[in-house]
PDB file of C-alpha atoms in Angstrom:
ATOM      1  CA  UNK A   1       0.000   0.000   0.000  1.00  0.00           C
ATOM      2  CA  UNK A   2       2.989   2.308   0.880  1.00  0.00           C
ATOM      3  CA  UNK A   3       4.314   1.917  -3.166  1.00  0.00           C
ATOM      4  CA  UNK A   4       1.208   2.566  -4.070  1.00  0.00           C
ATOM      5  CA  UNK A   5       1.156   5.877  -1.752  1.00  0.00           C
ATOM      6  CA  UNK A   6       4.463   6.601  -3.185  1.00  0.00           C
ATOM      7  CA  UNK A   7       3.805   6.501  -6.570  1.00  0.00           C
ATOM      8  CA  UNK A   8       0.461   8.636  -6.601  1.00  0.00           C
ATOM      9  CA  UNK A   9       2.098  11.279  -4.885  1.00  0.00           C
ATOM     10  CA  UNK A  10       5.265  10.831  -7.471  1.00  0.00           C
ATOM     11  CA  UNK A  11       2.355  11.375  -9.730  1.00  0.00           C
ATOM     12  CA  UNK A  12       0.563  14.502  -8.602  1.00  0.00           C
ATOM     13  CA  UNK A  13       3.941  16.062  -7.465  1.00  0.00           C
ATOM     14  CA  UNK A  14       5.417  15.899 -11.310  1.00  0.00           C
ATOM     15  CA  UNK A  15       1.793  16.529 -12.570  1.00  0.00           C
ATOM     16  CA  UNK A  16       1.574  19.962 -10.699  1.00  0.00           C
ATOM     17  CA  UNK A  17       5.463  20.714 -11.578  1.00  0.00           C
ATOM     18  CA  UNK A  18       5.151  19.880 -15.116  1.00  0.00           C
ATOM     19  CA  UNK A  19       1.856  19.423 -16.727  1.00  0.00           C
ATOM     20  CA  UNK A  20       0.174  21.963 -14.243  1.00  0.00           C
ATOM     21  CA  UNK A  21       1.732  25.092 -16.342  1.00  0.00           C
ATOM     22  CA  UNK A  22       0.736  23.660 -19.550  1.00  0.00           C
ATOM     23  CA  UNK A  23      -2.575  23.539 -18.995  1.00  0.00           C
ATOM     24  CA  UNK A  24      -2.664  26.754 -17.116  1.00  0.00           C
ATOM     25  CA  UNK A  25      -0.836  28.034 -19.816  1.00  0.00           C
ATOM     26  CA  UNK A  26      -2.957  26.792 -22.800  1.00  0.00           C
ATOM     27  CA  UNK A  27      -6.204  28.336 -20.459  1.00  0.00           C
ATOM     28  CA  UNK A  28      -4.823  31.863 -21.386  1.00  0.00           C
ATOM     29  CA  UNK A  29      -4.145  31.751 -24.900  1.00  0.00           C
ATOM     30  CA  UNK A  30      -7.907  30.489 -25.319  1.00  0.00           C
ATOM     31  CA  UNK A  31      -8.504  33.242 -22.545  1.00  0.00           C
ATOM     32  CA  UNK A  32      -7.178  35.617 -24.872  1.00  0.00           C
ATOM     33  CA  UNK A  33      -8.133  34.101 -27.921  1.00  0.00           C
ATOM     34  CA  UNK A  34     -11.719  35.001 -26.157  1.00  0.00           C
ATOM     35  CA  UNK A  35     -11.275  38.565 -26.460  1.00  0.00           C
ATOM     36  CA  UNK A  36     -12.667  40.384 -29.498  1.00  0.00           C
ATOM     37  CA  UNK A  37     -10.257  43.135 -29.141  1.00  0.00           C
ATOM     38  CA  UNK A  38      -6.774  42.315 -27.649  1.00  0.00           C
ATOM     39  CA  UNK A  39      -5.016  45.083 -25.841  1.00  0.00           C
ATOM     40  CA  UNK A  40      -1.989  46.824 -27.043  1.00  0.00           C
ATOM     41  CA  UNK A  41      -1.386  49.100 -30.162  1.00  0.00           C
ATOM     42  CA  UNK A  42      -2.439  48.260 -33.894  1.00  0.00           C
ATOM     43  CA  UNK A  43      -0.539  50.704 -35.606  1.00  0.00           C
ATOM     44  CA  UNK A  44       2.605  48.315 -34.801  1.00  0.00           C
ATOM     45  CA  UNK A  45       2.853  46.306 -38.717  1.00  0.00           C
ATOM     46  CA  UNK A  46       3.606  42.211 -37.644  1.00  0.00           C
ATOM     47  CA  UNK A  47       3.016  42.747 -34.042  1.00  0.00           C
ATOM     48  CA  UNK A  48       0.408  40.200 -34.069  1.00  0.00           C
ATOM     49  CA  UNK A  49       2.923  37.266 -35.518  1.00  0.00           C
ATOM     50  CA  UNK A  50       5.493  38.406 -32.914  1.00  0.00           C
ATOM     51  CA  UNK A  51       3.005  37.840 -30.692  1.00  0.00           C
ATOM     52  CA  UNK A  52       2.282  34.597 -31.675  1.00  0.00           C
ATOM     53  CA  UNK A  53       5.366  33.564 -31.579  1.00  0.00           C
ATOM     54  CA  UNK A  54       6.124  35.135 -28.307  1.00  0.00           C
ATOM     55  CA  UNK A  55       2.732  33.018 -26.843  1.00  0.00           C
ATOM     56  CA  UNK A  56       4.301  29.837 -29.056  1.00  0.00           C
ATOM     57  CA  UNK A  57       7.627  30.128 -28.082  1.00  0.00           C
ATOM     58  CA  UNK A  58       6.544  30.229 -24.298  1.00  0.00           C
ATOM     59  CA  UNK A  59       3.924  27.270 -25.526  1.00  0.00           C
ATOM     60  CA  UNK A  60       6.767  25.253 -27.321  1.00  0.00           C
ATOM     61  CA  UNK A  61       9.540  25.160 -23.504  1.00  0.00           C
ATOM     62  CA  UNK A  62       6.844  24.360 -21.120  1.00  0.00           C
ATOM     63  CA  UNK A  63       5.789  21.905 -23.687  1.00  0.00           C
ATOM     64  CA  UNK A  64       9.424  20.509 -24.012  1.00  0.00           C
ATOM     65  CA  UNK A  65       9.983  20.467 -20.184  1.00  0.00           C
ATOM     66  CA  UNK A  66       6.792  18.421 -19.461  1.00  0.00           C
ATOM     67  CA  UNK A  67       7.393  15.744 -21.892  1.00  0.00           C
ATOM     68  CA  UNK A  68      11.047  15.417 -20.984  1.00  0.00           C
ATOM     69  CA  UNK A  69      10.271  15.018 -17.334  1.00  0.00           C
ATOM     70  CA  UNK A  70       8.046  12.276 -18.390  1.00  0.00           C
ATOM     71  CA  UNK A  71       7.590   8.706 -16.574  1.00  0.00           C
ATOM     72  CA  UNK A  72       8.385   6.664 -19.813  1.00  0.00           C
ATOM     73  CA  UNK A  73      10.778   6.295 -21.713  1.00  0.00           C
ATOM     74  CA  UNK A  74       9.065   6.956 -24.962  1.00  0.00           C
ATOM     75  CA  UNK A  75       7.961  10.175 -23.526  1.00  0.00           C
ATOM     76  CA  UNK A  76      11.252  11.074 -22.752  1.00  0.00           C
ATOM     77  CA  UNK A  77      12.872  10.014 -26.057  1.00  0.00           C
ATOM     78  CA  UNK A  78      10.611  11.505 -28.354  1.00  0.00           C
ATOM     79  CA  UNK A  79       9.865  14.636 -26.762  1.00  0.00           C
ATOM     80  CA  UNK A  80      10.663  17.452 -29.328  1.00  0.00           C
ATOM     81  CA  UNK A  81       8.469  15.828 -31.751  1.00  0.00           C
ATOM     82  CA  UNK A  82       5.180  14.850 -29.040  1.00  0.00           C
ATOM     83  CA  UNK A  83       5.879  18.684 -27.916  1.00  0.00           C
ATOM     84  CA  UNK A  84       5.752  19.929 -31.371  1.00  0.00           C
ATOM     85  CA  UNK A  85       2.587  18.062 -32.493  1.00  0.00           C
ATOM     86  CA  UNK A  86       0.603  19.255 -29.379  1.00  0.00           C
ATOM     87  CA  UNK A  87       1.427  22.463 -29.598  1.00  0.00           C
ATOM     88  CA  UNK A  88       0.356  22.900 -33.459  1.00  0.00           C
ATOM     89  CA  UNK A  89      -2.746  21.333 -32.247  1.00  0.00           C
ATOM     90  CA  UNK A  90      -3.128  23.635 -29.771  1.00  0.00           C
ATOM     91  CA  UNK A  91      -2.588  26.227 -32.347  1.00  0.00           C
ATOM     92  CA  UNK A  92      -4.985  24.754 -34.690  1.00  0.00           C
ATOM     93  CA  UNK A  93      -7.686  24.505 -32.240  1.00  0.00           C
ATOM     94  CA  UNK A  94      -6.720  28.046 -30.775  1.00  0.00           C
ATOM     95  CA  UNK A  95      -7.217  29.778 -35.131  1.00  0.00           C
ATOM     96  CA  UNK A  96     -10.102  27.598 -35.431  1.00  0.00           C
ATOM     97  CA  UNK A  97     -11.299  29.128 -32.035  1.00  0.00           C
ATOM     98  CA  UNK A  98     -10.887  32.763 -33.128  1.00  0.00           C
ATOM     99  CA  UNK A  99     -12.864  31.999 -36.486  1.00  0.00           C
ATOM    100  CA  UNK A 100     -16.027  31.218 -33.900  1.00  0.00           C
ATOM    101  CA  UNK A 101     -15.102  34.804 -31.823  1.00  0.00           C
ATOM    102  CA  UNK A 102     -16.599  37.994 -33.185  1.00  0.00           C
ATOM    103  CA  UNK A 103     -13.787  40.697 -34.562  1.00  0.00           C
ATOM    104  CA  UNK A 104     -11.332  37.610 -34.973  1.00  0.00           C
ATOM    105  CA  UNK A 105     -10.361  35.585 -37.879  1.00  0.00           C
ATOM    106  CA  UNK A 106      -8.448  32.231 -38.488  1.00  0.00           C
ATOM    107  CA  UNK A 107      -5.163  32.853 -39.904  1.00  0.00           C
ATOM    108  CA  UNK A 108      -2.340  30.244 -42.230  1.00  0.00           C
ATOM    109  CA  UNK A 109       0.379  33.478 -41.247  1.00  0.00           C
ATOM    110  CA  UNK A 110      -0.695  32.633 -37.367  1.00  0.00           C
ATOM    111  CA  UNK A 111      -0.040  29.264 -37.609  1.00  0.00           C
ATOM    112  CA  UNK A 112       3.389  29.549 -39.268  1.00  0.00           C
ATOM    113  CA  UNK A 113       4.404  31.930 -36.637  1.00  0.00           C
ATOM    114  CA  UNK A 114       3.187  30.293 -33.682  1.00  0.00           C
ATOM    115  CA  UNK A 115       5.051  27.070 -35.322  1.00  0.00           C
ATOM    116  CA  UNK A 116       8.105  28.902 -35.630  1.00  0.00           C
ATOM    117  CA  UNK A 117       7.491  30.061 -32.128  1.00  0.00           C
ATOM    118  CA  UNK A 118       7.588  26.546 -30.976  1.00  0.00           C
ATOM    119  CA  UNK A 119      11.127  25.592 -32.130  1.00  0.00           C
ATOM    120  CA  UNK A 120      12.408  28.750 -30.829  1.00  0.00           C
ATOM    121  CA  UNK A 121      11.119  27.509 -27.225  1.00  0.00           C
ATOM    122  CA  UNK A 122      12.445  24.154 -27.464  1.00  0.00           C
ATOM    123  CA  UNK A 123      16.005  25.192 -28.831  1.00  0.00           C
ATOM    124  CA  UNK A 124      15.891  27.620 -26.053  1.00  0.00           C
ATOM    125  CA  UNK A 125      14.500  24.734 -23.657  1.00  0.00           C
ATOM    126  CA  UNK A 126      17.856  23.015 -24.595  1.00  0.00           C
ATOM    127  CA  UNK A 127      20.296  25.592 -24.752  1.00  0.00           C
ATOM    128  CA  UNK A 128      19.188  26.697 -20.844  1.00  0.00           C
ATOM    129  CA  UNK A 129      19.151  22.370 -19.904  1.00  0.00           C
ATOM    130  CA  UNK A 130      22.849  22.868 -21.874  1.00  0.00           C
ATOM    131  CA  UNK A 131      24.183  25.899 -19.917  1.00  0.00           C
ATOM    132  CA  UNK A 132      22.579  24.453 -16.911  1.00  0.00           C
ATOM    133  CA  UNK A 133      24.694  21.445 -16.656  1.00  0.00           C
ATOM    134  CA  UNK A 134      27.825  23.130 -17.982  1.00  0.00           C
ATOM    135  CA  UNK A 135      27.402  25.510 -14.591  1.00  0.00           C
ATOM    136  CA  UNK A 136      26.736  22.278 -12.494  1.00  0.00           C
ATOM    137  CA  UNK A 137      30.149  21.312 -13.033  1.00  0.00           C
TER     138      UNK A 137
END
């Protein structure tokens, strides 16, 4: 009974450590995604896509640290591409979302950002793993 004990709370703890900010995190880009109007200036030309690939980018690490911190092996090993295809995914789902949201349109030059957005958080996820262990030396 005491493994079993053990493992649950092995469970929640890496659930709330790792898959905890995912899912809060995907909650605000469909929070936002909510909004007819987003905040900020329009005047800026592209300051949507950065945006999105700001949002992505932030998607694409938290992503990449959940799976790698995952319980199997497979999860582990193949966790640039699992992050990658949930996170466009979530990106489909989030245009698809902002066709159904007055003032707000679906978007192919969304996508490709947010995509590109993505592999920028998951090279950065491994540069910052990279420099971490260097310093642990």
């Amino acid at each position: 009974m005491r493994e079993l004990e053990a493992g649950a709370i092995r469970f929640l703890s890496g659930f709330l450590r790792f898959w905890l900010p995912v899912l809060a995190y995907i909650t605000l880009i469909f929070a936002l995604s909510s909004l007819s109007e987003l905040p900020g200036p329009r005047h800026i030309r592209y300051l949507d896509k950065v945006a999105h690939f700001v949002e992505y980018g932030i998607l694409g690490f938290v992503l990449g640290r959940a799976f790698r911190s995952g319980s199997t092996g497979f999860l582990r090993k193949f966790w640039f591409g699992l992050a990658i295809i949930a996170a466009v995914a979530v990106g489909f789902l989030d245009e698809w979302y902002q066709s159904t949201v007055p003032c707000r349109e679906r978007s192919n030059f969304d996508l490709l950002a947010d995509f590109a957005g993505v592999l920028f958080g998951q090279v950065a996820l491994l540069r910052l793993e990279s420099w971490w262990k260097r310093k642990k030396k």
